[in-house]
Amino acid sequence: MCRLVKRIFQSRLLFVLSLAAIFYGLFLVPNDHQAGRAWTEIWNLGHIGAFFIIWTFVFNLFPRFSRLSLFQLFVLVIVSTLVLAELIEIVQGWIGRDNEWQDVWDSSVGALLAFALCAPQLQTLSRWPRMAWRVIALSALVAVPWIVWSNLADVVIMNRQFPVLDNFKTPFELTRWRGDRAGIAVQAPAGQHPYLAVQFRPGQYSTVKLKYFHRDWQGYQQLILDVVNPETRAYRVILRIHDRWHRQHHFALSDRFNRAIILKPGYQRIVVALSDVAHAPKTRRMDMQHLEALELFTMDSNVYHQLDIQRIFLE
């Protein structure tokens, strides 16, 4: 069996075919947010397998790597993996796919696992140092499923909470959100309701996005956001909602729901009629069964702005 595995990873043809398959999966398989968060989390684990396969082939196909010291090889593997993984995320962002730091971590774990199991320099070490490297790699690998399991647990919580989209009562709910040039953190002051603290940063756009939520809003009349503007002055944010077909309409402004909201100092309740959301696209009706994103963002701001989101729900 070991000889068979070694022969597989010494095949240049299989290496090229593997690279082609990995390229296809990373760049050509479209994101399907409607497939559900559970499938998304499992799919993202492919970064571990991709970089494990790449480095295992490299160690077996290119003997020159055996001339490096253990430390030199380790630095080469980790640094080049981080650079390549980050470049992949940047390109994925350009072509409309998700770019996330978690994918970079997963890629690094795959590379570390290949290093610990297959690096030729490790074979020259005594048993215990060699085992130590493998324990480190396996510990990193165990940390990845923990993240996946916690996110899958939030899928259950999210479905039980509905029609509440988020109220920040569990530690997992921050993972539903993403900040694009905006800082986000869940705050839970003693004796107070927990909330999402958002810091909009200066710039053309600063966005906070509810990425994971129950997509089917059919049968409900209103979207309600309980928020607090902790500043002493009012400022404007834009509420944006779009469905799964928005991408096919080239993200046109006329094909989504956009509403400017003036946030006065203190607490306020934002109420949006879902009939307005449904009829927002100019040439069609919004698919209220397959909504994809809810965002709040500032535009052309010269200063930082703060916003506390307490609860988002449907009625």
CSV table of C-alpha atoms in Angstrom, one decimal:
chain,number,residue,atom,x,y,z
A,1,MET,CA,0.0,0.0,0.0
A,2,CYS,CA,2.8,2.5,0.9
A,3,ARG,CA,4.6,1.8,-2.4
A,4,LEU,CA,1.3,2.3,-4.3
A,5,VAL,CA,0.7,5.6,-2.6
A,6,LYS,CA,4.3,6.7,-3.2
A,7,ARG,CA,4.0,5.8,-6.9
A,8,ILE,CA,0.8,7.9,-7.1
A,9,PHE,CA,2.5,11.0,-5.7
A,10,GLN,CA,5.5,10.5,-8.0
A,11,SER,CA,3.3,10.6,-11.1
A,12,ARG,CA,3.8,13.9,-13.0
A,13,LEU,CA,0.6,13.3,-15.0
A,14,LEU,CA,-1.5,12.8,-11.8
A,15,PHE,CA,0.1,16.0,-10.4
A,16,VAL,CA,-1.0,18.0,-13.5
A,17,LEU,CA,-4.5,16.5,-13.4
A,18,SER,CA,-4.7,17.2,-9.6
A,19,LEU,CA,-3.7,20.9,-10.2
A,20,ALA,CA,-6.3,21.2,-12.9
A,21,ALA,CA,-9.0,19.7,-10.6
A,22,ILE,CA,-8.0,22.1,-7.8
A,23,PHE,CA,-8.0,25.1,-10.1
A,24,TYR,CA,-11.4,24.1,-11.3
A,25,GLY,CA,-12.7,23.8,-7.8
A,26,LEU,CA,-11.2,27.1,-6.6
A,27,PHE,CA,-12.1,29.3,-9.5
A,28,LEU,CA,-14.7,27.8,-11.8
A,29,VAL,CA,-17.2,26.1,-9.5
A,30,PRO,CA,-19.7,28.9,-8.6
A,31,ASN,CA,-20.6,29.8,-5.1
A,32,ASP,CA,-24.1,28.6,-4.4
A,33,HIS,CA,-25.2,30.4,-1.2
A,34,GLN,CA,-28.6,28.7,-1.4
A,35,ALA,CA,-27.0,25.3,-1.0
A,36,GLY,CA,-26.9,26.2,2.7
A,37,ARG,CA,-24.4,27.0,5.3
A,38,ALA,CA,-23.8,23.4,6.2
A,39,TRP,CA,-22.7,22.5,2.7
A,40,THR,CA,-20.6,25.7,2.5
A,41,GLU,CA,-18.7,24.7,5.7
A,42,ILE,CA,-18.0,21.2,4.4
A,43,TRP,CA,-17.0,22.5,0.9
A,44,ASN,CA,-14.5,24.9,2.5
A,45,LEU,CA,-12.6,22.0,4.0
A,46,GLY,CA,-11.4,21.3,0.4
A,47,HIS,CA,-8.7,23.8,1.0
A,48,ILE,CA,-7.0,21.4,3.4
A,49,GLY,CA,-7.1,18.6,0.9
A,50,ALA,CA,-5.9,20.8,-2.0
A,51,PHE,CA,-2.8,22.0,-0.2
A,52,PHE,CA,-2.1,18.6,1.3
A,53,ILE,CA,-2.1,17.0,-2.2
A,54,ILE,CA,-0.1,19.8,-3.7
A,55,TRP,CA,2.7,19.6,-1.2
A,56,THR,CA,2.7,15.8,-1.1
A,57,PHE,CA,3.3,15.8,-4.8
A,58,VAL,CA,6.0,18.4,-4.5
A,59,PHE,CA,7.9,16.5,-1.9
A,60,ASN,CA,7.8,13.3,-4.0
A,61,LEU,CA,8.5,14.9,-7.4
A,62,PHE,CA,11.2,17.4,-6.7
A,63,PRO,CA,14.2,15.9,-4.9
A,64,ARG,CA,15.9,19.3,-4.6
A,65,PHE,CA,13.7,20.1,-1.6
A,66,SER,CA,15.5,17.4,0.3
A,67,ARG,CA,18.7,19.5,0.2
A,68,LEU,CA,17.2,22.1,2.4
A,69,SER,CA,17.4,22.0,6.2
A,70,LEU,CA,14.3,21.1,8.1
A,71,PHE,CA,13.9,24.8,9.2
A,72,GLN,CA,14.4,26.1,5.7
A,73,LEU,CA,11.8,23.7,4.3
A,74,PHE,CA,9.3,24.5,7.0
A,75,VAL,CA,9.6,28.3,6.4
A,76,LEU,CA,9.4,27.7,2.6
A,77,VAL,CA,6.2,25.6,2.9
A,78,ILE,CA,4.4,27.9,5.3
A,79,VAL,CA,5.3,31.3,3.8
A,80,SER,CA,4.7,30.2,0.2
A,81,THR,CA,1.4,28.6,1.3
A,82,LEU,CA,0.2,31.8,3.0
A,83,VAL,CA,1.2,33.9,0.0
A,84,LEU,CA,-0.5,31.6,-2.5
A,85,ALA,CA,-3.6,31.1,-0.4
A,86,GLU,CA,-4.0,34.8,0.1
A,87,LEU,CA,-3.6,35.4,-3.7
A,88,ILE,CA,-6.2,32.8,-4.3
A,89,GLU,CA,-8.6,34.6,-2.0
A,90,ILE,CA,-7.9,38.0,-3.7
A,91,VAL,CA,-8.6,36.5,-7.1
A,92,GLN,CA,-11.8,34.8,-5.8
A,93,GLY,CA,-12.9,38.2,-4.6
A,94,TRP,CA,-12.4,39.7,-8.1
A,95,ILE,CA,-14.5,37.0,-9.7
A,96,GLY,CA,-17.4,37.3,-7.3
A,97,ARG,CA,-16.6,34.4,-5.0
A,98,ASP,CA,-16.2,34.7,-1.2
A,99,ASN,CA,-12.7,35.6,0.1
A,100,GLU,CA,-12.2,34.6,3.7
A,101,TRP,CA,-9.3,34.3,6.2
A,102,GLN,CA,-10.6,30.9,7.2
A,103,ASP,CA,-9.7,29.5,3.8
A,104,VAL,CA,-6.1,30.7,4.3
A,105,TRP,CA,-6.0,28.9,7.6
A,106,ASP,CA,-7.4,25.7,6.1
A,107,SER,CA,-4.8,25.9,3.3
A,108,SER,CA,-2.0,26.3,5.9
A,109,VAL,CA,-3.3,23.3,7.9
A,110,GLY,CA,-3.2,21.2,4.7
A,111,ALA,CA,0.4,22.3,4.0
A,112,LEU,CA,1.5,21.6,7.6
A,113,LEU,CA,-0.1,18.2,7.5
A,114,ALA,CA,1.8,17.3,4.3
A,115,PHE,CA,5.0,18.6,5.8
A,116,ALA,CA,4.6,16.6,9.0
A,117,LEU,CA,3.8,13.4,7.2
A,118,CYS,CA,5.8,13.6,4.0
A,119,ALA,CA,8.7,16.0,4.3
A,120,PRO,CA,11.9,14.0,3.6
A,121,GLN,CA,13.9,15.8,6.3
A,122,LEU,CA,11.5,14.5,9.0
A,123,GLN,CA,12.5,10.9,8.1
A,124,THR,CA,16.0,11.6,9.4
A,125,LEU,CA,14.8,12.7,12.9
A,126,SER,CA,14.5,10.3,15.8
A,127,ARG,CA,11.1,8.9,16.7
A,128,TRP,CA,10.0,11.5,19.3
A,129,PRO,CA,10.8,14.7,17.4
A,130,ARG,CA,9.1,13.2,14.4
A,131,MET,CA,6.0,12.3,16.5
A,132,ALA,CA,6.0,15.9,17.9
A,133,TRP,CA,5.7,17.4,14.4
A,134,ARG,CA,2.8,15.1,13.6
A,135,VAL,CA,1.0,15.9,16.9
A,136,ILE,CA,1.3,19.6,16.0
A,137,ALA,CA,-0.1,19.0,12.6
A,138,LEU,CA,-2.9,16.8,13.8
A,139,SER,CA,-3.8,19.4,16.6
A,140,ALA,CA,-4.1,22.1,13.9
A,141,LEU,CA,-6.3,19.7,11.9
A,142,VAL,CA,-8.5,19.0,14.9
A,143,ALA,CA,-9.1,22.8,15.3
A,144,VAL,CA,-10.6,23.1,11.9
A,145,PRO,CA,-13.5,20.6,12.5
A,146,TRP,CA,-14.2,22.4,15.7
A,147,ILE,CA,-14.8,25.6,13.7
A,148,VAL,CA,-17.0,23.6,11.3
A,149,TRP,CA,-19.0,22.0,14.1
A,150,SER,CA,-19.5,25.3,15.9
A,151,ASN,CA,-20.8,26.8,12.6
A,152,LEU,CA,-23.1,23.8,12.0
A,153,ALA,CA,-24.4,24.3,15.6
A,154,ASP,CA,-25.3,27.8,14.6
A,155,VAL,CA,-27.3,26.5,11.6
A,156,VAL,CA,-29.6,24.7,14.1
A,157,ILE,CA,-29.8,27.8,16.3
A,158,MET,CA,-30.5,30.0,13.3
A,159,ASN,CA,-33.4,27.8,12.2
A,160,ARG,CA,-34.9,27.6,15.7
A,161,GLN,CA,-34.7,31.4,16.2
A,162,PHE,CA,-36.5,32.2,12.9
A,163,PRO,CA,-38.3,34.6,12.3
A,164,VAL,CA,-35.6,36.3,14.4
A,165,LEU,CA,-32.6,36.7,12.1
A,166,ASP,CA,-30.2,37.6,14.8
A,167,ASN,CA,-30.3,38.6,18.5
A,168,PHE,CA,-26.7,37.8,19.5
A,169,LYS,CA,-27.7,35.6,22.4
A,170,THR,CA,-25.3,32.8,21.6
A,171,PRO,CA,-21.5,33.0,21.0
A,172,PHE,CA,-21.8,31.5,17.5
A,173,GLU,CA,-23.9,34.3,16.0
A,174,LEU,CA,-21.0,36.6,15.1
A,175,THR,CA,-20.0,34.1,12.4
A,176,ARG,CA,-23.2,35.0,10.5
A,177,TRP,CA,-21.7,38.4,9.9
A,178,ARG,CA,-19.0,39.9,7.8
A,179,GLY,CA,-17.4,43.3,7.8
A,180,ASP,CA,-16.0,44.8,4.6
A,181,ARG,CA,-13.9,47.7,5.8
A,182,ALA,CA,-16.0,47.8,8.9
A,183,GLY,CA,-15.1,46.4,12.4
A,184,ILE,CA,-17.6,44.1,14.1
A,185,ALA,CA,-17.8,42.5,17.6
A,186,VAL,CA,-20.5,41.2,19.8
A,187,GLN,CA,-20.7,43.0,23.1
A,188,ALA,CA,-22.5,41.6,26.2
A,189,PRO,CA,-22.4,44.2,29.0
A,190,ALA,CA,-23.5,42.9,32.4
A,191,GLY,CA,-27.2,43.2,32.8
A,192,GLN,CA,-27.8,44.4,29.3
A,193,HIS,CA,-29.0,42.8,26.0
A,194,PRO,CA,-26.0,41.6,23.9
A,195,TYR,CA,-25.6,43.5,20.6
A,196,LEU,CA,-23.4,43.7,17.5
A,197,ALA,CA,-21.0,46.7,17.8
A,198,VAL,CA,-20.3,48.0,14.3
A,199,GLN,CA,-17.6,50.5,13.4
A,200,PHE,CA,-18.0,52.0,10.0
A,201,ARG,CA,-14.6,53.3,8.7
A,202,PRO,CA,-13.9,56.3,6.5
A,203,GLY,CA,-13.9,55.7,2.8
A,204,GLN,CA,-16.1,55.2,-0.2
A,205,TYR,CA,-17.8,52.2,1.3
A,206,SER,CA,-17.9,50.6,4.7
A,207,THR,CA,-20.2,47.6,4.9
A,208,VAL,CA,-21.5,45.1,7.4
A,209,LYS,CA,-23.2,42.1,5.9
A,210,LEU,CA,-25.5,39.5,7.4
A,211,LYS,CA,-24.2,36.6,5.3
A,212,TYR,CA,-26.0,33.6,6.8
A,213,PHE,CA,-29.7,33.8,7.6
A,214,HIS,CA,-33.0,32.0,6.9
A,215,ARG,CA,-33.5,32.8,3.2
A,216,ASP,CA,-37.3,32.3,2.8
A,217,TRP,CA,-39.2,35.4,4.0
A,218,GLN,CA,-42.5,34.5,2.3
A,219,GLY,CA,-45.5,35.0,4.5
A,220,TYR,CA,-44.0,37.9,6.5
A,221,GLN,CA,-44.9,41.6,6.2
A,222,GLN,CA,-42.1,43.5,7.8
A,223,LEU,CA,-38.4,43.5,8.4
A,224,ILE,CA,-37.5,45.1,11.7
A,225,LEU,CA,-34.1,46.3,13.0
A,226,ASP,CA,-33.6,47.5,16.6
A,227,VAL,CA,-30.5,49.6,16.6
A,228,VAL,CA,-28.7,52.3,18.7
A,229,ASN,CA,-26.7,55.2,17.4
A,230,PRO,CA,-24.3,55.8,20.3
A,231,GLU,CA,-23.0,59.1,18.7
A,232,THR,CA,-24.3,62.6,19.5
A,233,ARG,CA,-25.1,63.3,15.9
A,234,ALA,CA,-27.2,61.7,13.1
A,235,TYR,CA,-25.6,60.1,10.1
A,236,ARG,CA,-26.8,58.2,7.1
A,237,VAL,CA,-26.6,54.4,6.3
A,238,ILE,CA,-27.9,52.5,3.3
A,239,LEU,CA,-29.9,49.3,3.8
A,240,ARG,CA,-29.4,46.8,0.9
A,241,ILE,CA,-31.2,43.5,0.3
A,242,HIS,CA,-30.9,41.3,-2.8
A,243,ASP,CA,-31.8,37.8,-3.9
A,244,ARG,CA,-30.0,34.9,-5.6
A,245,TRP,CA,-30.8,36.3,-9.1
A,246,HIS,CA,-29.2,39.6,-8.5
A,247,ARG,CA,-25.8,38.3,-9.8
A,248,GLN,CA,-27.4,37.4,-13.2
A,249,HIS,CA,-28.5,41.1,-13.5
A,250,HIS,CA,-24.9,42.2,-13.0
A,251,PHE,CA,-25.5,43.6,-9.5
A,252,ALA,CA,-27.4,46.6,-11.1
A,253,LEU,CA,-28.6,49.2,-8.6
A,254,SER,CA,-32.1,49.0,-10.1
A,255,ASP,CA,-32.2,45.3,-9.4
A,256,ARG,CA,-32.1,45.4,-5.6
A,257,PHE,CA,-33.6,47.0,-2.6
A,258,ASN,CA,-31.7,50.1,-1.4
A,259,ARG,CA,-33.0,52.5,1.2
A,260,ALA,CA,-31.2,55.5,2.8
A,261,ILE,CA,-31.8,55.7,6.6
A,262,ILE,CA,-30.9,58.6,8.8
A,263,LEU,CA,-29.8,57.2,12.2
A,264,LYS,CA,-30.6,59.7,14.9
A,265,PRO,CA,-28.7,59.6,18.2
A,266,GLY,CA,-30.0,56.9,20.6
A,267,TYR,CA,-32.3,53.9,20.1
A,268,GLN,CA,-34.6,53.5,17.1
A,269,ARG,CA,-36.6,50.9,15.4
A,270,ILE,CA,-36.2,50.6,11.6
A,271,VAL,CA,-39.3,49.0,9.9
A,272,VAL,CA,-39.2,48.0,6.3
A,273,ALA,CA,-42.3,46.7,4.5
A,274,LEU,CA,-41.4,43.5,2.7
A,275,SER,CA,-43.7,44.5,-0.1
A,276,ASP,CA,-41.3,47.3,-0.8
A,277,VAL,CA,-38.5,44.8,-0.9
A,278,ALA,CA,-40.4,42.5,-3.2
A,279,HIS,CA,-41.1,45.3,-5.7
A,280,ALA,CA,-37.7,47.0,-5.5
A,281,PRO,CA,-36.2,45.5,-8.8
A,282,LYS,CA,-37.4,47.5,-11.7
A,283,THR,CA,-37.8,44.7,-14.2
A,284,ARG,CA,-38.9,41.8,-12.1
A,285,ARG,CA,-40.2,40.8,-8.6
A,286,MET,CA,-37.7,40.0,-5.9
A,287,ASP,CA,-37.5,36.3,-5.1
A,288,MET,CA,-38.6,36.4,-1.5
A,289,GLN,CA,-38.0,32.7,-1.1
A,290,HIS,CA,-34.3,32.9,-2.0
A,291,LEU,CA,-32.9,36.1,-0.5
A,292,GLU,CA,-29.1,36.2,-0.4
A,293,ALA,CA,-27.8,39.2,1.4
A,294,LEU,CA,-28.8,42.0,3.9
A,295,GLU,CA,-26.2,44.8,4.2
A,296,LEU,CA,-25.8,48.1,6.0
A,297,PHE,CA,-23.2,50.5,4.7
A,298,THR,CA,-21.9,54.1,4.8
A,299,MET,CA,-20.9,55.9,1.6
A,300,ASP,CA,-18.2,58.6,1.1
A,301,SER,CA,-17.7,59.1,4.8
A,302,ASN,CA,-14.7,61.1,6.2
A,303,VAL,CA,-15.1,59.9,9.7
A,304,TYR,CA,-15.7,56.8,11.8
A,305,HIS,CA,-19.3,56.0,12.7
A,306,GLN,CA,-20.6,53.6,15.4
A,307,LEU,CA,-23.8,51.5,15.3
A,308,ASP,CA,-25.1,48.9,17.8
A,309,ILE,CA,-27.4,46.3,16.3
A,310,GLN,CA,-29.6,44.7,19.0
A,311,ARG,CA,-32.0,42.5,17.0
A,312,ILE,CA,-33.2,41.9,13.5
A,313,PHE,CA,-36.4,40.0,12.9
A,314,LEU,CA,-39.5,39.5,10.7
A,315,GLU,CA,-43.2,40.0,11.5
